[in-house]
Amino acid sequence: MSKSLLVALRPGWVLAPVGIIFVLTFFRLIYFQLDQGAEVEGRVLSRVMYETEIEAPRGKILDRHGAVLAEDRGVWALEMDEPAKLRRHLRPGMERELLKRELTLIAEAAGVPLAELAAVVLNPKKTYAVLADDLSSSEHRRLAAILRTMRGSGIKMRRHWRRVYPQGRALAHMVGLLVDHDGKREGVLGLEAMCQDDLHGQDGSKASLGVAGGRGINPALGFQAAQEAPAVETTLDSRIGAVLLEQLDAVQLEHNPDWVAGVVVDVRTGDLLAIGGLPDFNPNWPGENTTRDEEGHLLGLALPAFWPIEPGSTCKPFIVGRALQEGAIQETDTFSNRGGTWNIRKPPIRNASGVPDRPMTPREVLAYSSNIGAGQIGLKLGVDGVQRAFRDFAFWEPLGLSLREPFPGIEPAAKYWKGKQGTIWTVPSVSMGHQLQITPARLAYSFAALVNGGQYFKPRLFAGQPIAAPRKVLSESVSKFLCMAMTDVVEMPHRVWLPRSSGFRWGGKSGTTQKLHESNYTSLFAAFGPTENPEIVVVIVADNPKGKEHYGSKVAGVAAGNVLRRSVELMARAPRSVDLVPASTGVMFSNRKP
């Protein structure tokens, strides 16, 4: 062998290329470790790490005494969430008797038919299914114990939240409800919609590593607990809400109106104590009506207390009170009833049957509900005075509740107040509650100002919401006069159908309006009490009653009186004091807790 060939076969020459490759690989590994390690680690983790969002419970809605109007309660769902290759019950070696015994245990504990459970669990094409929902805590504990003995079943428990409304139908329109909209729980109607952001808690999260192709458990990767939102405290009273619902049901049963609505207000603070209407719904089982209008609002569950109506004779105290306040009339003045027919226009203005044909004082005009007397008092007050009265009593002023009012009402247009049109048509008509419309909710707050010493309070719905100083609209003496005159309405000897009780005097005013070009009526009654020191106003409205009666005092008066008395009794058991704040603070119209 030649010398040159032996030199070529020396070990150094053979190992040199291998060494070069090793050095290059070494530096390449260092490069990846230093410059790309984080990126590679992140890419790998993204394939094996699962992050799960933990839904936060929605905040509670409470009434003025802390009673729950709405809350989230934890319920459990039994789910199958694994591919077929990882599920124990689809393994080839699974014994038939053991399979049946395990599925039977699960089915009985979950309260589902065995055949339905087996049809899902033994279907290799199914990778996810909800086997049972709304399971209680006791059912969850039993199932969890069973599933611990069946490792690899692919069946697991998942906790979620169910919105519960302990008061049921009472106050349902105002509290609202939740619907599942595009995979998210969305508040619709009332407080659930109004406080959507306030009620939504802080969602949590949990990160876990995948184990054997499934979602393993490794909370150390990351865990953030979900936090429930603070409760929303309201001025509503669930006890009064239950009384109101009971009386609305009674009106519906006896008089069969198209709809009936009620509002209860604390005249001393403007607190909204209760509001409701029929048809209604139970927010725990609202049905399948989730039809929405073009703006996305849920239809079919509207509150008729925000639908405009002609107030009828409930408007007369506003005209009489303002005429006395401005000195246009005196308490001792008398007004002729003109034989029951006032030919100021054609057709003439007529009194209802039963109104005596004799001169009446303003107090008697209210007690007997004289249309002719109210029209004459309206003319004494004049066009400007009548318009000022409606403005001061906030007939068409926004309530400030952030609630959707489809239509606030109707105020006669400017042209109808001018000249002869105003004096022979508009003023007499509006003085007896025609040719204008107002919602029952607005009527309740305006009426409260008649009897509470002449102070108009804006509505208050949240317990933490300060009360601004009210607007003065009548003097104490005129307010007291109206209280006595409307107590006469209730205590007239012939009105035996209105509820009375010893030791409790109350007053009110009925309204009965016939709809234009129809034979249908709107029947309503506004009640207040006690007479000596008014605390509560109740307004009940029934649209198109189809029973034997259509007069407001007979259709709505009984319910209004019953709700009033029970509300005063219930409020006396748990008085609530509220401090006034100056109107200049700008919080008068606020509907959020500070």
Coordinates of C-alpha atoms in Angstrom, one line a residue:
M1 CA 0.0 0.0 0.0
S2 CA 1.4 3.4 -0.9
K3 CA 2.4 6.0 1.6
S4 CA 0.0 8.5 0.2
L5 CA -3.0 6.2 0.7
L6 CA -2.1 5.6 4.4
V7 CA -2.0 9.3 5.0
A8 CA -5.5 9.7 3.5
L9 CA -6.8 7.0 5.9
R10 CA -5.6 8.6 9.1
P11 CA -8.4 9.0 11.7
G12 CA -8.2 12.7 11.8
W13 CA -9.1 13.0 8.2
V14 CA -12.0 10.6 8.6
L15 CA -13.4 12.3 11.7
A16 CA -13.0 15.9 10.6
P17 CA -16.2 16.1 8.6
V18 CA -18.2 14.5 11.4
G19 CA -16.8 17.0 13.8
I20 CA -17.7 19.9 11.6
I21 CA -21.3 18.7 11.4
F22 CA -21.4 18.2 15.2
V23 CA -20.2 21.8 15.8
L24 CA -22.7 23.2 13.4
T25 CA -25.5 21.3 14.9
F26 CA -24.4 22.4 18.4
F27 CA -24.5 26.1 17.5
R28 CA -27.8 25.6 15.7
L29 CA -29.3 24.1 18.9
I30 CA -28.0 27.0 21.0
Y31 CA -29.5 29.4 18.4
F32 CA -32.9 27.8 18.7
Q33 CA -32.7 27.7 22.5
L34 CA -31.7 31.3 22.8
D35 CA -33.6 33.0 20.0
Q36 CA -36.6 30.8 19.3
G37 CA -37.2 28.8 22.5
A38 CA -40.1 31.0 23.7
E39 CA -41.8 30.9 20.3
V40 CA -41.4 27.1 20.0
E41 CA -42.6 26.6 23.5
G42 CA -45.6 28.8 22.9
R43 CA -46.4 26.9 19.7
V44 CA -46.2 23.5 21.5
L45 CA -48.2 24.7 24.5
S46 CA -50.9 26.1 22.2
R47 CA -51.5 22.6 20.9
V48 CA -51.8 20.9 24.3
M49 CA -53.1 23.6 26.6
Y50 CA -56.8 24.3 26.8
E51 CA -58.2 27.5 28.3
T52 CA -61.8 27.4 29.6
E53 CA -63.9 30.5 30.4
I54 CA -65.7 30.4 33.8
E55 CA -68.9 32.3 33.5
A56 CA -69.6 34.7 36.4
P57 CA -73.0 34.6 38.1
R58 CA -75.2 37.5 37.3
G59 CA -75.8 40.0 40.1
K60 CA -79.0 39.8 42.1
I61 CA -81.9 42.2 41.8
L62 CA -83.4 43.0 45.3
D63 CA -86.5 44.8 46.5
R64 CA -86.5 47.5 49.1
H65 CA -86.5 45.0 51.9
G66 CA -83.7 42.8 50.5
A67 CA -86.1 40.2 49.1
V68 CA -84.7 38.6 45.9
L69 CA -86.4 39.5 42.7
A70 CA -83.9 37.8 40.4
E71 CA -80.7 35.8 41.1
D72 CA -78.4 33.2 39.5
R73 CA -78.5 29.7 40.9
G74 CA -75.8 27.1 40.1
V75 CA -77.1 24.1 38.2
W76 CA -75.2 21.2 36.7
A77 CA -75.3 19.6 33.3
L78 CA -74.2 16.1 32.5
E79 CA -72.2 16.1 29.3
M80 CA -70.4 13.7 27.0
D81 CA -67.3 15.5 25.6
E82 CA -64.8 13.0 24.2
P83 CA -64.1 11.4 20.8
A84 CA -65.2 7.8 20.4
K85 CA -61.6 6.3 20.6
L86 CA -61.2 7.6 24.2
R87 CA -64.6 6.5 25.6
R88 CA -64.6 3.5 27.9
H89 CA -68.0 2.3 26.8
L90 CA -67.0 1.9 23.2
R91 CA -63.9 -0.2 23.8
P92 CA -64.0 -3.6 22.1
G93 CA -63.3 -5.6 25.3
M94 CA -66.1 -4.0 27.3
E95 CA -68.3 -6.7 28.9
R96 CA -72.0 -6.3 28.0
E97 CA -73.3 -6.8 31.5
L98 CA -70.8 -4.3 32.9
L99 CA -71.8 -1.8 30.2
K100 CA -75.5 -2.1 31.0
R101 CA -74.9 -1.8 34.7
E102 CA -72.8 1.4 34.4
L103 CA -75.2 3.1 32.0
T104 CA -78.1 2.2 34.2
L105 CA -76.4 3.8 37.2
I106 CA -75.8 7.0 35.3
A107 CA -79.3 7.1 33.8
E108 CA -81.1 6.6 37.2
A109 CA -78.9 9.2 38.9
A110 CA -79.5 11.8 36.2
G111 CA -83.2 11.0 35.8
V112 CA -83.1 10.2 32.1
P113 CA -84.3 7.1 30.2
L114 CA -81.7 4.4 29.8
A115 CA -82.5 4.0 26.1
E116 CA -82.0 7.7 25.4
L117 CA -78.7 7.8 27.3
A118 CA -77.4 4.6 25.5
A119 CA -78.4 5.9 22.1
V120 CA -76.0 8.9 22.6
V121 CA -73.1 7.3 24.6
L122 CA -72.9 4.3 22.3
N123 CA -73.0 6.3 19.1
P124 CA -69.3 6.6 17.8
K125 CA -70.3 9.5 15.6
K126 CA -71.3 11.6 18.6
T127 CA -68.4 13.6 20.2
Y128 CA -70.4 16.0 22.3
A129 CA -73.9 16.0 23.8
V130 CA -75.8 17.3 26.8
L131 CA -77.2 14.2 28.5
A132 CA -79.1 16.0 31.3
D133 CA -79.4 19.6 32.4
D134 CA -80.6 21.7 35.4
L135 CA -79.4 19.0 37.8
S136 CA -79.5 19.8 41.5
S137 CA -76.5 19.8 43.9
S138 CA -77.5 16.5 45.3
E139 CA -77.9 15.0 41.9
H140 CA -74.4 16.4 41.0
R141 CA -72.8 14.8 44.1
R142 CA -74.3 11.4 43.3
L143 CA -73.3 11.4 39.7
A144 CA -69.8 12.7 40.5
A145 CA -69.3 9.7 42.8
I146 CA -70.5 7.3 40.1
L147 CA -68.3 8.8 37.4
R148 CA -65.2 8.6 39.6
T149 CA -65.5 4.8 39.4
M150 CA -65.7 4.9 35.6
R151 CA -62.5 6.5 34.5
G152 CA -62.4 7.2 30.8
S153 CA -66.1 7.3 30.2
G154 CA -66.0 10.7 28.5
I155 CA -69.0 11.8 30.7
K156 CA -68.5 14.7 33.0
M157 CA -70.3 17.4 35.0
R158 CA -70.3 21.1 34.1
R159 CA -71.7 23.8 36.3
H160 CA -73.6 26.8 34.8
W161 CA -76.0 29.4 36.0
R162 CA -79.8 29.5 35.8
R163 CA -81.7 32.8 36.3
V164 CA -84.4 32.4 38.9
Y165 CA -87.2 34.8 39.7
P166 CA -88.6 33.9 43.2
Q167 CA -91.6 36.3 42.9
G168 CA -92.8 34.7 39.7
R169 CA -95.4 36.8 37.8
A170 CA -95.4 39.6 40.5
L171 CA -93.4 42.6 39.1
A172 CA -92.4 40.5 36.1
H173 CA -92.6 43.3 33.6
M174 CA -90.5 45.6 35.7
V175 CA -87.9 43.0 36.7
G176 CA -87.7 41.6 33.1
L177 CA -86.1 38.3 32.1
L178 CA -83.1 36.7 30.4
V179 CA -83.0 35.1 27.0
D180 CA -80.2 33.3 25.2
H181 CA -79.3 35.6 22.3
D182 CA -76.5 34.5 19.9
G183 CA -75.0 32.3 22.7
K184 CA -75.1 35.0 25.3
R185 CA -77.5 35.6 28.1
E186 CA -79.1 38.9 27.4
G187 CA -81.4 40.9 29.7
V188 CA -84.7 42.0 28.1
L189 CA -87.3 44.3 29.5
G190 CA -87.2 46.2 32.7
L191 CA -84.3 46.0 35.1
E192 CA -82.6 43.0 33.4
A193 CA -82.2 45.1 30.3
M194 CA -81.7 48.5 32.0
C195 CA -78.9 47.1 34.2
Q196 CA -77.4 44.7 31.8
D197 CA -73.8 46.0 32.3
D198 CA -74.2 46.5 36.1
L199 CA -75.5 42.9 36.5
H200 CA -72.8 41.2 34.5
G201 CA -70.0 39.9 36.7
Q202 CA -66.3 39.4 36.0
D203 CA -65.8 36.1 34.1
G204 CA -63.0 33.8 35.2
S205 CA -60.7 31.4 33.4
K206 CA -58.9 28.1 33.9
A207 CA -56.0 26.7 31.8
S208 CA -55.3 22.9 31.6
L209 CA -53.0 20.6 29.8
G210 CA -54.3 18.0 27.4
V211 CA -53.8 14.4 28.6
A212 CA -54.1 11.4 26.4
G213 CA -55.9 13.4 23.8
G214 CA -58.4 14.7 26.3
R215 CA -58.7 17.8 28.5
G216 CA -56.6 17.0 31.5
I217 CA -56.6 18.8 34.8
N218 CA -53.8 21.1 35.7
P219 CA -55.0 24.3 37.5
A220 CA -51.4 25.4 38.1
L221 CA -51.2 26.6 34.6
G222 CA -53.6 29.4 35.4
F223 CA -56.8 30.0 37.3
Q224 CA -58.9 33.1 37.8
A225 CA -62.1 32.9 39.8
A226 CA -65.3 34.4 38.5
Q227 CA -66.7 37.2 40.5
E228 CA -70.5 37.9 40.9
A229 CA -71.6 41.5 40.2
P230 CA -72.9 43.5 43.2
A231 CA -76.7 43.3 43.8
V232 CA -78.9 46.0 42.3
E233 CA -81.2 47.3 45.1
T234 CA -84.5 48.8 44.0
T235 CA -87.4 50.7 45.6
L236 CA -89.9 47.9 44.5
D237 CA -91.8 46.0 47.2
S238 CA -92.4 42.4 46.4
R239 CA -95.2 42.1 48.9
I240 CA -97.1 45.0 47.3
G241 CA -96.3 43.5 43.9
A242 CA -98.1 40.3 45.0
V243 CA -101.1 42.2 46.2
L244 CA -101.3 44.2 43.0
L245 CA -101.1 41.0 40.9
E246 CA -103.9 39.4 43.0
Q247 CA -106.2 42.4 42.4
L248 CA -105.4 42.6 38.7
D249 CA -106.3 39.0 38.4
A250 CA -109.6 39.7 40.1
V251 CA -110.4 42.5 37.6
Q252 CA -109.5 40.3 34.7
L253 CA -111.7 37.4 36.0
E254 CA -114.7 39.6 36.7
H255 CA -114.6 42.1 33.9
N256 CA -112.6 40.4 31.1
P257 CA -110.8 43.5 29.7
D258 CA -108.4 43.4 26.8
W259 CA -105.7 44.4 29.3
V260 CA -105.4 45.7 32.8
A261 CA -102.5 47.6 34.4
G262 CA -101.6 48.9 37.9
V263 CA -99.1 51.4 39.4
V264 CA -98.3 51.9 43.1
V265 CA -96.3 55.0 44.1
D266 CA -95.0 56.4 47.4
V267 CA -96.2 60.0 47.3
R268 CA -93.6 61.2 49.9
T269 CA -90.5 60.2 47.9
G270 CA -91.6 59.2 44.4
D271 CA -90.5 55.6 45.0
L272 CA -92.0 53.2 42.5
L273 CA -93.3 50.4 44.8
A274 CA -95.1 48.2 42.3
I275 CA -96.1 48.1 38.6
G276 CA -97.7 45.4 36.6
G277 CA -100.2 44.4 34.0
L278 CA -102.1 41.6 32.3
P279 CA -101.5 39.8 30.0
D280 CA -98.2 38.9 31.7
F281 CA -95.7 36.1 31.9
N282 CA -93.7 34.1 34.4
P283 CA -90.0 34.9 33.8
N284 CA -89.1 31.5 35.0
W285 CA -90.9 30.0 32.0
P286 CA -91.4 32.8 29.6
G287 CA -92.3 30.5 26.6
E288 CA -90.8 30.6 23.2
N289 CA -91.8 34.1 22.1
T290 CA -88.4 35.8 21.3
T291 CA -89.6 37.7 18.2
R292 CA -87.9 41.0 17.9
D293 CA -88.8 44.3 16.2
E294 CA -86.5 46.1 13.7
E295 CA -84.6 47.7 16.6
G296 CA -84.0 44.4 18.3
H297 CA -86.5 44.8 21.2
L298 CA -88.3 41.7 22.3
L299 CA -92.0 41.7 21.4
G300 CA -95.0 40.1 23.1
L301 CA -94.1 41.0 26.7
A302 CA -94.9 44.7 26.8
L303 CA -96.2 46.5 30.0
P304 CA -99.5 48.2 29.4
A305 CA -98.8 50.7 32.2
F306 CA -96.7 52.6 29.6
W307 CA -99.5 52.6 27.0
P308 CA -101.3 56.0 26.6
I309 CA -105.0 56.3 27.5
E310 CA -107.6 59.1 27.8
P311 CA -107.6 59.9 31.6
G312 CA -111.3 60.8 31.6
S313 CA -112.6 62.3 34.9
T314 CA -109.3 61.6 36.7
C315 CA -108.2 64.8 34.9
K316 CA -110.8 67.0 36.7
P317 CA -108.9 67.4 40.0
F318 CA -106.0 68.9 38.1
I319 CA -108.2 71.6 36.5
V320 CA -110.1 72.3 39.7
G321 CA -106.9 72.4 41.8
R322 CA -105.0 74.7 39.4
A323 CA -108.0 77.1 39.1
L324 CA -108.1 77.4 42.9
Q325 CA -104.3 77.8 43.0
E326 CA -104.4 80.7 40.5
G327 CA -107.5 82.4 42.0
A328 CA -109.6 81.8 38.9
I329 CA -112.3 80.3 41.2
Q330 CA -113.0 80.2 44.9
E331 CA -114.1 77.2 47.0
T332 CA -117.5 78.9 47.6
D333 CA -118.3 79.6 43.9
T334 CA -121.1 77.6 42.3
F335 CA -121.6 76.3 38.7
S336 CA -124.8 75.5 37.0
N337 CA -125.4 72.0 35.6
R338 CA -127.7 73.6 32.9
G339 CA -130.3 70.9 33.1
G340 CA -127.7 68.2 32.4
T341 CA -127.0 69.5 28.9
W342 CA -124.6 72.3 28.0
N343 CA -125.2 73.6 24.5
I344 CA -121.8 75.3 24.2
R345 CA -121.3 73.4 20.9
K346 CA -122.7 70.6 18.9
P347 CA -122.9 67.9 20.0
P348 CA -123.4 69.4 23.5
I349 CA -121.6 68.4 26.7
R350 CA -123.7 66.2 28.9
N351 CA -123.5 64.9 32.4
A352 CA -123.6 61.3 33.3
S353 CA -126.8 59.9 34.7
G354 CA -127.1 60.4 38.4
V355 CA -125.4 63.9 38.5
P356 CA -127.9 66.2 40.3
D357 CA -129.2 69.1 38.3
R358 CA -128.4 71.9 40.6
P359 CA -125.6 74.5 41.2
M360 CA -122.5 72.9 42.6
T361 CA -119.3 74.1 44.4
P362 CA -115.9 72.9 43.1
R363 CA -115.9 70.3 45.8
E364 CA -119.3 68.9 44.6
V365 CA -118.2 69.1 41.0
L366 CA -115.5 66.6 41.9
A367 CA -117.6 64.5 44.2
Y368 CA -120.4 64.0 41.6
S369 CA -118.0 64.2 38.6
S370 CA -119.9 66.9 36.8
N371 CA -118.6 67.2 33.2
I372 CA -120.5 70.5 32.8
G373 CA -119.1 72.0 36.0
A374 CA -115.5 70.9 35.1
G375 CA -115.8 72.5 31.7
Q376 CA -116.9 75.8 33.1
I377 CA -114.1 75.8 35.7
G378 CA -111.6 75.1 32.8
L379 CA -112.9 78.2 31.0
K380 CA -112.4 80.2 34.1
L381 CA -108.8 79.0 34.3
G382 CA -108.3 79.8 30.6
V383 CA -106.2 78.3 27.8
D384 CA -102.9 79.4 29.2
G385 CA -103.8 78.2 32.7
V386 CA -104.8 74.8 31.5
Q387 CA -101.7 74.4 29.5
R388 CA -99.5 75.5 32.4
A389 CA -101.3 73.0 34.6
F390 CA -100.5 70.1 32.3
R391 CA -96.9 71.2 32.0
D392 CA -96.4 71.6 35.8
F393 CA -97.9 68.3 36.5
A394 CA -95.6 66.7 33.9
F395 CA -98.3 65.0 31.8
W396 CA -95.9 64.5 29.0
E397 CA -92.5 64.9 30.7
P398 CA -90.1 62.0 30.5
L399 CA -90.3 59.8 33.6
G400 CA -86.6 59.4 33.7
L401 CA -86.7 55.6 34.4
S402 CA -84.7 54.6 31.3
L403 CA -87.6 52.4 30.4
R404 CA -88.9 52.1 26.9
E405 CA -92.1 54.1 26.6
P406 CA -93.5 53.2 23.1
F407 CA -95.7 56.4 23.1
P408 CA -95.7 59.0 25.9
G409 CA -99.2 60.3 25.1
I410 CA -101.0 63.0 23.1
E411 CA -101.1 66.7 23.8
P412 CA -103.5 68.8 21.7
A413 CA -101.7 70.5 18.9
A414 CA -101.2 74.3 19.1
K415 CA -103.9 75.0 16.5
Y416 CA -106.6 73.4 18.7
W417 CA -105.9 75.9 21.5
K418 CA -106.5 79.0 19.4
G419 CA -109.7 81.2 19.2
K420 CA -113.1 79.7 19.3
Q421 CA -111.7 76.2 18.7
G422 CA -109.9 76.4 22.1
T423 CA -112.8 77.9 24.1
I424 CA -115.7 75.8 23.0
W425 CA -113.9 72.5 22.2
T426 CA -110.4 72.0 23.6
V427 CA -110.6 73.6 27.1
P428 CA -114.0 72.0 28.0
S429 CA -112.9 68.6 26.5
V430 CA -109.5 68.4 28.3
S431 CA -111.1 69.6 31.5
M432 CA -113.0 66.4 31.7
G433 CA -110.2 64.2 30.4
H434 CA -110.9 64.0 26.6
Q435 CA -108.9 65.1 23.6
L436 CA -105.6 64.1 25.3
Q437 CA -103.8 61.0 26.4
I438 CA -101.4 60.1 29.2
T439 CA -99.8 56.8 30.3
P440 CA -101.0 55.2 33.6
A441 CA -97.5 55.5 35.0
R442 CA -97.3 59.2 34.3
L443 CA -100.9 59.7 35.7
A444 CA -99.8 58.0 39.0
Y445 CA -96.9 60.5 39.5
S446 CA -99.0 63.5 38.5
F447 CA -101.8 62.4 40.8
A448 CA -99.4 62.0 43.7
A449 CA -98.6 65.7 43.4
L450 CA -102.3 66.5 43.9
V451 CA -102.5 64.9 47.3
N452 CA -99.1 65.1 48.9
G453 CA -99.1 68.8 49.6
G454 CA -98.6 69.8 46.0
Q455 CA -95.0 68.5 45.4
Y456 CA -94.2 66.7 42.1
F457 CA -91.5 64.0 42.6
K458 CA -89.7 62.4 39.7
P459 CA -89.9 58.6 39.8
R460 CA -87.2 56.8 41.9
L461 CA -86.4 53.1 41.2
F462 CA -83.1 52.5 42.8
A463 CA -82.5 52.4 46.6
G464 CA -79.2 54.2 46.4
Q465 CA -80.5 57.0 44.2
P466 CA -80.8 60.3 46.0
I467 CA -84.1 62.2 45.8
A468 CA -83.9 65.7 44.4
A469 CA -86.1 68.5 45.9
P470 CA -89.5 68.2 44.4
R471 CA -91.2 70.8 42.2
K472 CA -93.9 72.8 44.0
V473 CA -97.2 72.7 41.9
L474 CA -99.9 73.4 44.5
S475 CA -100.2 74.9 47.9
E476 CA -100.8 72.8 51.0
S477 CA -104.3 74.2 51.4
V478 CA -105.4 73.5 47.8
S479 CA -103.9 69.9 48.1
K480 CA -105.8 69.4 51.3
F481 CA -109.0 70.7 49.7
L482 CA -108.6 68.1 46.8
C483 CA -108.0 65.3 49.3
M484 CA -111.3 66.0 51.1
A485 CA -113.2 66.4 47.9
M486 CA -111.9 63.1 46.5
T487 CA -112.6 61.4 49.9
D488 CA -116.2 62.5 49.3
V489 CA -116.0 60.5 46.0
V490 CA -115.4 57.3 48.0
E491 CA -117.7 58.1 50.9
M492 CA -120.8 59.1 48.8
P493 CA -123.6 56.9 50.3
H494 CA -124.6 55.4 47.0
R495 CA -121.1 54.2 46.1
V496 CA -121.4 51.1 48.3
W497 CA -119.3 49.0 46.0
L498 CA -116.1 50.8 47.0
P499 CA -114.2 49.1 49.8
R500 CA -114.3 50.8 53.2
S501 CA -112.9 49.9 56.6
S502 CA -113.1 51.4 60.0
G503 CA -110.1 53.5 60.9
F504 CA -108.9 54.0 57.3
R505 CA -110.2 56.8 55.1
W506 CA -109.2 57.1 51.6
G507 CA -110.1 59.0 48.4
G508 CA -109.9 58.8 44.7
K509 CA -111.3 59.7 41.3
S510 CA -112.7 57.5 38.7
G511 CA -112.5 57.8 34.9
T512 CA -114.6 56.3 32.2
T513 CA -113.9 57.2 28.6
Q514 CA -115.6 55.9 25.4
K515 CA -113.3 55.4 22.6
L516 CA -113.8 57.5 19.5
H517 CA -116.1 55.9 16.9
E518 CA -116.3 52.7 19.1
S519 CA -118.5 51.3 21.7
N520 CA -115.5 50.2 23.8
Y521 CA -114.5 52.0 27.1
T522 CA -111.4 52.6 29.1
S523 CA -112.2 52.3 32.8
L524 CA -109.7 53.6 35.5
F525 CA -109.5 54.7 39.1
A526 CA -106.8 56.7 40.9
A527 CA -106.8 56.2 44.7
F528 CA -104.8 57.7 47.5
G529 CA -104.7 57.3 51.3
P530 CA -104.9 57.8 54.1
T531 CA -106.9 60.9 53.7
E532 CA -105.4 62.8 56.6
N533 CA -101.8 62.2 55.6
P534 CA -101.5 60.6 52.1
E535 CA -98.7 58.0 51.7
I536 CA -99.6 55.9 48.6
V537 CA -101.2 56.5 45.2
V538 CA -102.6 53.5 43.2
V539 CA -103.8 53.7 39.6
I540 CA -105.7 50.8 38.0
V541 CA -106.7 50.9 34.3
A542 CA -108.8 48.3 32.5
D543 CA -109.2 48.6 28.7
N544 CA -112.4 47.5 27.0
P545 CA -114.1 45.6 29.9
K546 CA -116.6 43.1 28.6
G547 CA -118.6 42.3 31.7
K548 CA -121.8 44.0 33.0
E549 CA -120.0 47.2 34.1
H550 CA -117.9 49.8 32.3
Y551 CA -117.8 52.6 34.8
G552 CA -114.3 53.2 36.3
S553 CA -115.3 53.1 39.9
K554 CA -117.0 49.7 39.5
V555 CA -114.4 48.1 37.2
A556 CA -111.2 49.5 38.7
G557 CA -112.2 51.2 41.9
V558 CA -112.5 48.1 44.1
A559 CA -109.1 46.8 43.1
A560 CA -107.5 50.3 43.6
G561 CA -109.0 50.5 47.1
N562 CA -107.9 47.1 48.1
V563 CA -104.3 47.6 46.8
L564 CA -104.2 51.0 48.6
R565 CA -105.2 49.7 52.0
R566 CA -102.9 46.7 51.9
S567 CA -100.0 48.8 50.7
V568 CA -100.4 51.3 53.5
E569 CA -100.5 48.5 56.0
L570 CA -97.4 46.8 54.6
M571 CA -95.4 50.1 54.4
A572 CA -96.2 50.8 58.0
R573 CA -94.5 47.6 59.1
A574 CA -91.2 48.7 57.6
P575 CA -90.8 52.5 57.2
R576 CA -88.0 53.8 55.2
S577 CA -86.5 57.3 55.6
V578 CA -84.9 59.1 52.7
D579 CA -83.1 62.4 52.8
L580 CA -83.7 65.1 50.1
V581 CA -80.9 66.6 48.2
P582 CA -80.8 70.0 46.4
A583 CA -82.1 69.9 42.9
S584 CA -78.9 71.6 41.8
T585 CA -77.0 68.4 42.2
G586 CA -78.3 67.2 38.9
V587 CA -79.2 63.7 40.2
M588 CA -83.0 64.1 40.1
F589 CA -83.3 62.2 36.9
S590 CA -80.6 59.6 37.7
N591 CA -81.6 56.0 37.5
R592 CA -78.3 54.5 38.7
K593 CA -76.9 54.0 42.1
P594 CA -74.1 56.6 42.8

